[in-house]
C-alpha cells in the first residue's frame, strides 16, 4: 500500500497528481488510471521586474500558488488527499534561488530563466579566447577518442537562459550568499529543489537529472556537477544538491501541509516532462512544444548530440539504469508574441487567430521579427514588424506573427535533420500554440512531415504524473502508458513547401536587416 494512507479504512489511492510550475501559470491535474483528468486548477504566475531586463519570482507567492492549485484540484475532483497515490512535479528550467542552509531564508527572489542580468557576462565569455581554446581542446579529444564525454564541452556556449552565469552574478553581487557559501551554509536550488525542501520542511534536499542538466552547470555525460566550470565562474561546488532519478521516491510531504503525507514520486524539467507525456520513448521520436517559447526535442537514446549555437544536449530522464538523452533546439517569442498581440487588442480571443490568418492569402509583405532568433545569441534583440503599409490590417499582422512561428520551426527542423544523425520518427506537438491550426498546418507543410496533436495539450503535467505513477506502481510500465495516449488531430502536409518560398525568403531577408537594432 502506498505511503500516505493514514489508516486501514481509508479510501484506496487511485489517483496521481501532476503539477506543472510554468513561466506564466501553475497548473495541477488529477489523473485516474486511464490518464483522464478528474479535476484541475491553475493560478497565474506573477513575475517581478525590479530593474530593466531583470525577471524574478517571489518565492512565498510561488509556494502559495503551488499549494493552492493542489488543494483546489483535489477538491474539484471530489476527492480526499488520502486517495492520492503520488505527486509528480514538472518545473520551468533554469529558474533558481539560493538560501541559508541553517535558517532556510532565501538570499534573493527566484531569478527567472528569462532574466537578462548576466547578458554582458554571457557575451563576454562567448567571445573570449579561453572559450575558443576549450572548444579546440575538447573537439580534438572527441575526435581522437570518440568518447561522448568530450562532446558537450566542445560545444560549450553560455546562454542567459541557463543558471550558470546568473549564479556567478549572485556570488559577485550578493554578499550574504558569498559569505554563507564560504562557511558551507549556502544551498542552491532550481524550482523543483526548493519545492522539495519546502514540502518536506527541510528534510529533503535534492534535484533530478533532467533539471540538473538544464542548468548549464551539470555535465550530461559524466552525470555530475561540473567542477571545472564552477572554478572558471567562481561558483562554490559545495552549494549543489544531490541528484536523484527522475522517477523516484523523494519522500512524502509534511502531513501538516495537506492533512496527510503525500508521496513525492517524481520531479522533472518541463520540456523533458512533456517529452515523457507524449510517450517519445524511442530514439528518433520528436516532441515540439509551442508555449511561451518553442522547443524541439529529439530522443537520442544513449548518445549525445549537439551543434554549436543551435542544439544543446540534455538528460531527458533517468529511471534506474536507463538514462535517455535528448538534443534540444529552442525559439523565442512564440506564445509571448501572441499574448502581446492580445494585450494590444489585435484580436479579442486567441481562438480567432487561425481564422484571421486564413482570411488573407498572405501577409502582404509584412514580416514579424522575433526578439530572439533560432540561435538565441543576441539577448538584446527587440521584436519588430517590417513591411508595414497603409493597406496593412489586423489580419496581416496576425498572419505575420503566426508565419514567423512556422518559419522558425522550419529552420530549426532543418538544423536537426542535418546535425542529428538518427532517423526521425513521429513528431508530436503540445503547448498552447499547438491549438492553432494555422501554425500546425503551415509547419507540417514546410517540413513535409505528419504532426500529431494529443487530445490533452498539457503534456508537462501528464509527463510528471506518468513518472510519478511508474515510481508508485500506479502504472506498470511504458507499454501501458503508450496505450493511454489520445490523439486529437493529425496534420498532414497539404501544400508543397515551395509555395511558401517567396514569403519565407522575404522573412529571411527581413531577419538579416534586424540584428543589432
PDB file of N, CA, C and O in Angstrom, residues 24-58:
ATOM      1  N   UNK A  24       4.273  31.168 -16.765  1.00  0.00           N
ATOM      2  CA  UNK A  24       3.122  32.071 -16.656  1.00  0.00           C
ATOM      3  C   UNK A  24       2.009  31.514 -15.787  1.00  0.00           C
ATOM      4  O   UNK A  24       1.184  32.269 -15.291  1.00  0.00           O
ATOM      5  N   UNK A  25       1.980  30.182 -15.611  1.00  0.00           N
ATOM      6  CA  UNK A  25       0.879  29.545 -14.893  1.00  0.00           C
ATOM      7  C   UNK A  25       1.400  28.362 -14.069  1.00  0.00           C
ATOM      8  O   UNK A  25       2.311  27.653 -14.506  1.00  0.00           O
ATOM      9  N   UNK A  26       0.801  28.168 -12.889  1.00  0.00           N
ATOM     10  CA  UNK A  26       0.994  26.940 -12.119  1.00  0.00           C
ATOM     11  C   UNK A  26      -0.291  26.132 -12.270  1.00  0.00           C
ATOM     12  O   UNK A  26      -1.386  26.638 -11.993  1.00  0.00           O
ATOM     13  N   UNK A  27      -0.167  24.880 -12.740  1.00  0.00           N
ATOM     14  CA  UNK A  27      -1.340  24.049 -13.010  1.00  0.00           C
ATOM     15  C   UNK A  27      -1.227  22.736 -12.260  1.00  0.00           C
ATOM     16  O   UNK A  27      -0.134  22.184 -12.118  1.00  0.00           O
ATOM     17  N   UNK A  28      -2.359  22.227 -11.811  1.00  0.00           N
ATOM     18  CA  UNK A  28      -2.403  20.889 -11.223  1.00  0.00           C
ATOM     19  C   UNK A  28      -3.552  20.112 -11.843  1.00  0.00           C
ATOM     20  O   UNK A  28      -4.660  20.636 -11.987  1.00  0.00           O
ATOM     21  N   UNK A  29      -3.276  18.871 -12.248  1.00  0.00           N
ATOM     22  CA  UNK A  29      -4.299  17.984 -12.785  1.00  0.00           C
ATOM     23  C   UNK A  29      -4.318  16.699 -11.967  1.00  0.00           C
ATOM     24  O   UNK A  29      -3.266  16.176 -11.580  1.00  0.00           O
ATOM     25  N   UNK A  30      -5.515  16.207 -11.720  1.00  0.00           N
ATOM     26  CA  UNK A  30      -5.706  14.918 -11.043  1.00  0.00           C
ATOM     27  C   UNK A  30      -6.028  13.885 -12.113  1.00  0.00           C
ATOM     28  O   UNK A  30      -6.995  14.052 -12.878  1.00  0.00           O
ATOM     29  N   UNK A  31      -5.208  12.820 -12.190  1.00  0.00           N
ATOM     30  CA  UNK A  31      -5.387  11.797 -13.219  1.00  0.00           C
ATOM     31  C   UNK A  31      -5.826  10.480 -12.602  1.00  0.00           C
ATOM     32  O   UNK A  31      -5.346  10.083 -11.534  1.00  0.00           O
ATOM     33  N   UNK A  32      -6.744   9.793 -13.319  1.00  0.00           N
ATOM     34  CA  UNK A  32      -7.112   8.437 -12.903  1.00  0.00           C
ATOM     35  C   UNK A  32      -6.258   7.434 -13.679  1.00  0.00           C
ATOM     36  O   UNK A  32      -5.341   7.817 -14.420  1.00  0.00           O
ATOM     37  N   UNK A  33      -6.546   6.139 -13.543  1.00  0.00           N
ATOM     38  CA  UNK A  33      -5.689   5.121 -14.169  1.00  0.00           C
ATOM     39  C   UNK A  33      -5.759   5.130 -15.693  1.00  0.00           C
ATOM     40  O   UNK A  33      -4.861   4.624 -16.360  1.00  0.00           O
ATOM     41  N   UNK A  34      -6.823   5.723 -16.233  1.00  0.00           N
ATOM     42  CA  UNK A  34      -6.933   5.851 -17.688  1.00  0.00           C
ATOM     43  C   UNK A  34      -6.279   7.129 -18.184  1.00  0.00           C
ATOM     44  O   UNK A  34      -6.378   7.464 -19.366  1.00  0.00           O
ATOM     45  N   UNK A  35      -5.588   7.850 -17.276  1.00  0.00           N
ATOM     46  CA  UNK A  35      -4.931   9.126 -17.568  1.00  0.00           C
ATOM     47  C   UNK A  35      -5.940  10.204 -17.966  1.00  0.00           C
ATOM     48  O   UNK A  35      -5.586  11.175 -18.643  1.00  0.00           O
ATOM     49  N   UNK A  36      -7.180  10.036 -17.526  1.00  0.00           N
ATOM     50  CA  UNK A  36      -8.202  11.056 -17.750  1.00  0.00           C
ATOM     51  C   UNK A  36      -8.132  12.071 -16.610  1.00  0.00           C
ATOM     52  O   UNK A  36      -7.882  11.712 -15.456  1.00  0.00           O
ATOM     53  N   UNK A  37      -8.356  13.338 -16.933  1.00  0.00           N
ATOM     54  CA  UNK A  37      -8.311  14.394 -15.920  1.00  0.00           C
ATOM     55  C   UNK A  37      -9.611  14.394 -15.140  1.00  0.00           C
ATOM     56  O   UNK A  37     -10.688  14.573 -15.700  1.00  0.00           O
ATOM     57  N   UNK A  38      -9.506  14.210 -13.831  1.00  0.00           N
ATOM     58  CA  UNK A  38     -10.692  14.194 -12.961  1.00  0.00           C
ATOM     59  C   UNK A  38     -10.925  15.536 -12.275  1.00  0.00           C
ATOM     60  O   UNK A  38     -12.031  15.817 -11.826  1.00  0.00           O
ATOM     61  N   UNK A  39      -9.904  16.329 -12.190  1.00  0.00           N
ATOM     62  CA  UNK A  39     -10.025  17.650 -11.588  1.00  0.00           C
ATOM     63  C   UNK A  39      -8.779  18.451 -11.897  1.00  0.00           C
ATOM     64  O   UNK A  39      -7.708  17.889 -12.111  1.00  0.00           O
ATOM     65  N   UNK A  40      -8.909  19.774 -11.960  1.00  0.00           N
ATOM     66  CA  UNK A  40      -7.745  20.597 -12.272  1.00  0.00           C
ATOM     67  C   UNK A  40      -7.912  21.987 -11.667  1.00  0.00           C
ATOM     68  O   UNK A  40      -9.008  22.403 -11.300  1.00  0.00           O
ATOM     69  N   UNK A  41      -6.796  22.686 -11.586  1.00  0.00           N
ATOM     70  CA  UNK A  41      -6.798  24.058 -11.099  1.00  0.00           C
ATOM     71  C   UNK A  41      -5.563  24.760 -11.634  1.00  0.00           C
ATOM     72  O   UNK A  41      -4.556  24.112 -11.932  1.00  0.00           O
ATOM     73  N   UNK A  42      -5.645  26.056 -11.801  1.00  0.00           N
ATOM     74  CA  UNK A  42      -4.459  26.800 -12.211  1.00  0.00           C
ATOM     75  C   UNK A  42      -4.482  28.201 -11.598  1.00  0.00           C
ATOM     76  O   UNK A  42      -5.537  28.737 -11.251  1.00  0.00           O
ATOM     77  N   UNK A  43      -3.304  28.752 -11.435  1.00  0.00           N
ATOM     78  CA  UNK A  43      -3.140  30.129 -10.979  1.00  0.00           C
ATOM     79  C   UNK A  43      -2.034  30.786 -11.787  1.00  0.00           C
ATOM     80  O   UNK A  43      -1.048  30.143 -12.133  1.00  0.00           O
ATOM     81  N   UNK A  44      -2.200  32.069 -12.055  1.00  0.00           N
ATOM     82  CA  UNK A  44      -1.201  32.791 -12.840  1.00  0.00           C
ATOM     83  C   UNK A  44       0.047  33.056 -12.008  1.00  0.00           C
ATOM     84  O   UNK A  44      -0.026  33.327 -10.818  1.00  0.00           O
ATOM     85  N   UNK A  45       1.187  32.960 -12.676  1.00  0.00           N
ATOM     86  CA  UNK A  45       2.464  33.294 -12.049  1.00  0.00           C
ATOM     87  C   UNK A  45       2.737  34.773 -12.315  1.00  0.00           C
ATOM     88  O   UNK A  45       2.729  35.209 -13.467  1.00  0.00           O
ATOM     89  N   UNK A  46       2.937  35.520 -11.246  1.00  0.00           N
ATOM     90  CA  UNK A  46       3.219  36.946 -11.388  1.00  0.00           C
ATOM     91  C   UNK A  46       4.727  37.184 -11.345  1.00  0.00           C
ATOM     92  O   UNK A  46       5.374  36.940 -10.330  1.00  0.00           O
ATOM     93  N   UNK A  47       5.283  37.645 -12.440  1.00  0.00           N
ATOM     94  CA  UNK A  47       6.713  37.953 -12.491  1.00  0.00           C
ATOM     95  C   UNK A  47       6.978  39.346 -11.946  1.00  0.00           C
ATOM     96  O   UNK A  47       6.121  40.242 -12.020  1.00  0.00           O
ATOM     97  N   UNK A  48       8.166  39.534 -11.397  1.00  0.00           N
ATOM     98  CA  UNK A  48       8.594  40.828 -10.878  1.00  0.00           C
ATOM     99  C   UNK A  48       9.698  41.367 -11.778  1.00  0.00           C
ATOM    100  O   UNK A  48      10.537  40.613 -12.267  1.00  0.00           O
ATOM    101  N   UNK A  49       9.706  42.689 -11.990  1.00  0.00           N
ATOM    102  CA  UNK A  49      10.695  43.317 -12.866  1.00  0.00           C
ATOM    103  C   UNK A  49      11.369  44.473 -12.117  1.00  0.00           C
ATOM    104  O   UNK A  49      11.092  45.640 -12.391  1.00  0.00           O
ATOM    105  N   UNK A  50      12.255  44.147 -11.164  1.00  0.00           N
ATOM    106  CA  UNK A  50      12.843  45.196 -10.310  1.00  0.00           C
ATOM    107  C   UNK A  50      13.756  46.169 -11.049  1.00  0.00           C
ATOM    108  O   UNK A  50      13.920  47.310 -10.627  1.00  0.00           O
ATOM    109  N   UNK A  51      14.371  45.713 -12.137  1.00  0.00           N
ATOM    110  CA  UNK A  51      15.233  46.567 -12.966  1.00  0.00           C
ATOM    111  C   UNK A  51      15.035  46.158 -14.426  1.00  0.00           C
ATOM    112  O   UNK A  51      14.597  45.033 -14.708  1.00  0.00           O
ATOM    113  N   UNK A  52      15.341  47.040 -15.372  1.00  0.00           N
ATOM    114  CA  UNK A  52      15.211  46.660 -16.786  1.00  0.00           C
ATOM    115  C   UNK A  52      16.007  45.388 -17.095  1.00  0.00           C
ATOM    116  O   UNK A  52      17.189  45.280 -16.766  1.00  0.00           O
ATOM    117  N   UNK A  53      15.336  44.419 -17.696  1.00  0.00           N
ATOM    118  CA  UNK A  53      15.977  43.157 -18.057  1.00  0.00           C
ATOM    119  C   UNK A  53      15.966  42.105 -16.959  1.00  0.00           C
ATOM    120  O   UNK A  53      16.244  40.937 -17.222  1.00  0.00           O
ATOM    121  N   UNK A  54      15.666  42.507 -15.733  1.00  0.00           N
ATOM    122  CA  UNK A  54      15.613  41.550 -14.628  1.00  0.00           C
ATOM    123  C   UNK A  54      14.216  40.934 -14.548  1.00  0.00           C
ATOM    124  O   UNK A  54      13.214  41.640 -14.700  1.00  0.00           O
ATOM    125  N   UNK A  55      14.157  39.633 -14.317  1.00  0.00           N
ATOM    126  CA  UNK A  55      12.870  38.940 -14.144  1.00  0.00           C
ATOM    127  C   UNK A  55      12.988  38.029 -12.928  1.00  0.00           C
ATOM    128  O   UNK A  55      13.864  37.156 -12.883  1.00  0.00           O
ATOM    129  N   UNK A  56      12.121  38.242 -11.945  1.00  0.00           N
ATOM    130  CA  UNK A  56      12.173  37.476 -10.705  1.00  0.00           C
ATOM    131  C   UNK A  56      10.798  36.945 -10.338  1.00  0.00           C
ATOM    132  O   UNK A  56       9.766  37.382 -10.878  1.00  0.00           O
ATOM    133  N   UNK A  57      10.783  35.978  -9.425  1.00  0.00           N
ATOM    134  CA  UNK A  57       9.542  35.433  -8.866  1.00  0.00           C
ATOM    135  C   UNK A  57       9.653  35.484  -7.349  1.00  0.00           C
ATOM    136  O   UNK A  57      10.705  35.173  -6.783  1.00  0.00           O
ATOM    137  N   UNK A  58       8.577  35.877  -6.697  1.00  0.00           N
ATOM    138  CA  UNK A  58       8.530  35.898  -5.240  1.00  0.00           C
ATOM    139  C   UNK A  58       8.388  34.463  -4.739  1.00  0.00           C
ATOM    140  O   UNK A  58       7.392  33.794  -5.052  1.00  0.00           O
TER     141      UNK A  58
END
